Tab-separated table of C-alpha atoms in Angstrom:
chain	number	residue	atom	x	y	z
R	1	UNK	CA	-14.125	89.495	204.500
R	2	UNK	CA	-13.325	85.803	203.815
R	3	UNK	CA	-13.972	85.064	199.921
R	4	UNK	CA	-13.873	81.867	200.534
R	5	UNK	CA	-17.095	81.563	201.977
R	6	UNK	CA	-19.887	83.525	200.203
R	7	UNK	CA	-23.545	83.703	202.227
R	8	UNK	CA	-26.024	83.771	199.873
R	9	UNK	CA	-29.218	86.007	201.427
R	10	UNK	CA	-31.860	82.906	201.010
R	11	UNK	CA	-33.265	82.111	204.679
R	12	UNK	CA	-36.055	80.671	205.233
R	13	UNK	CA	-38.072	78.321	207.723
R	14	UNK	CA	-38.186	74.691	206.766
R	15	UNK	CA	-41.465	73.065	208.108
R	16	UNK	CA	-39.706	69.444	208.343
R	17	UNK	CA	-36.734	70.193	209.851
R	18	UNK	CA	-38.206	72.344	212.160
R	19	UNK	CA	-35.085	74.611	211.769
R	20	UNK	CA	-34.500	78.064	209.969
R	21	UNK	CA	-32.054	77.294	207.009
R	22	UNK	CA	-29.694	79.158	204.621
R	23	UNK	CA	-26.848	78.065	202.165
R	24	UNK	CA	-23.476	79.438	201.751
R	25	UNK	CA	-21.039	78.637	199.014
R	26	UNK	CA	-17.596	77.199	200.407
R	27	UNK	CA	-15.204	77.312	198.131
R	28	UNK	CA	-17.608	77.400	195.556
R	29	UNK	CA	-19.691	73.870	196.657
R	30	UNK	CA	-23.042	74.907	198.516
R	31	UNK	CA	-23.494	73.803	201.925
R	32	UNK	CA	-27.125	74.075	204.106
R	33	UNK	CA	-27.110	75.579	207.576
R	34	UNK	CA	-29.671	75.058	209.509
R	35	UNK	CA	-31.138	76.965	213.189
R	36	UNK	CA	-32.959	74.869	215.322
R	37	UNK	CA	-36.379	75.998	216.247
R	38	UNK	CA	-36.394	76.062	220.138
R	39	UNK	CA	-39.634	74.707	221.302
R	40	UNK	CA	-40.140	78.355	222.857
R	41	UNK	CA	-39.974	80.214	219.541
R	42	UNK	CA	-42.925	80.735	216.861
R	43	UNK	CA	-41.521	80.010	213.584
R	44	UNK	CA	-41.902	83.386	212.023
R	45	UNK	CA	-40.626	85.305	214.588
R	46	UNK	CA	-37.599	83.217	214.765
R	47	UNK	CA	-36.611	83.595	210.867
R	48	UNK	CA	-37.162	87.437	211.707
R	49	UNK	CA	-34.891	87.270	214.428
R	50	UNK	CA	-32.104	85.146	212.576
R	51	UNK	CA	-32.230	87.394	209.789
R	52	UNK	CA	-31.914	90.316	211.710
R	53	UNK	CA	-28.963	89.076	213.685
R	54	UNK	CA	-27.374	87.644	210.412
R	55	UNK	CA	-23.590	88.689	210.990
R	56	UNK	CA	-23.499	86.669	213.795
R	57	UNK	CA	-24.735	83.434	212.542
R	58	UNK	CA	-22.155	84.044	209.283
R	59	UNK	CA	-19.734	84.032	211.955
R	60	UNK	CA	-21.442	80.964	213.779
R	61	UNK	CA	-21.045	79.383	210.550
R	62	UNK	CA	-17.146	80.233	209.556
R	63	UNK	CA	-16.143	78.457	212.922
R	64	UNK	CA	-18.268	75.423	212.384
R	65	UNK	CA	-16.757	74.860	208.792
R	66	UNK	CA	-13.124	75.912	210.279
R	67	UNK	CA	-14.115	73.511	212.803
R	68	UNK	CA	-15.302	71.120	209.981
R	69	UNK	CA	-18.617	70.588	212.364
R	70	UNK	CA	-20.515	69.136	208.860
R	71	UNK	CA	-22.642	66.062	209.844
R	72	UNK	CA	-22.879	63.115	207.920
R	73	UNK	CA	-25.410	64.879	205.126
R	74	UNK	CA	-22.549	67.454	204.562
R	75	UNK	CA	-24.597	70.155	206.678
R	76	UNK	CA	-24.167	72.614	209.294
R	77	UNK	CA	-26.401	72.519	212.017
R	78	UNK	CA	-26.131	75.582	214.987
């Protein structure tokens, strides 16, 4: 497990981004992650599913920050 990155267990549809987001501490500063909505998906059933698959977004997210993929808002978008 990488301490340096801790996932905190807060996802949750935002309404204006049209994205599912979550927050992770990186060595110790918080940085937002967002999930686009594809234009397919209901909202709902797409935080369900992102939850549920969790693990592999965490590990989506470890290779974007390794990859330093933050845009200009300091956020990680997949």
């Amino acid at each position: 497990m990488n301490q340096q990155l801790i996932f905190n267990n807060d996802f949750a549809f935002d309404a204006t981004r049209q994205a599912v987001s979550f927050s992770c501490l990186v060595s110790g500063l918080k940085v937002r992650c967002y999930i686009a909505l594809p234009a397919t998906q209901r909202a709902e059933a797409y935080l369900q599913q992102i939850k549920a698959d969790a693990f592999h977004w965490e590990d989506a997210v470890e290779q974007a920050i390794a990859d330093d993929a933050y845009n200009t808002a300091g956020e990680i978008w997949l």
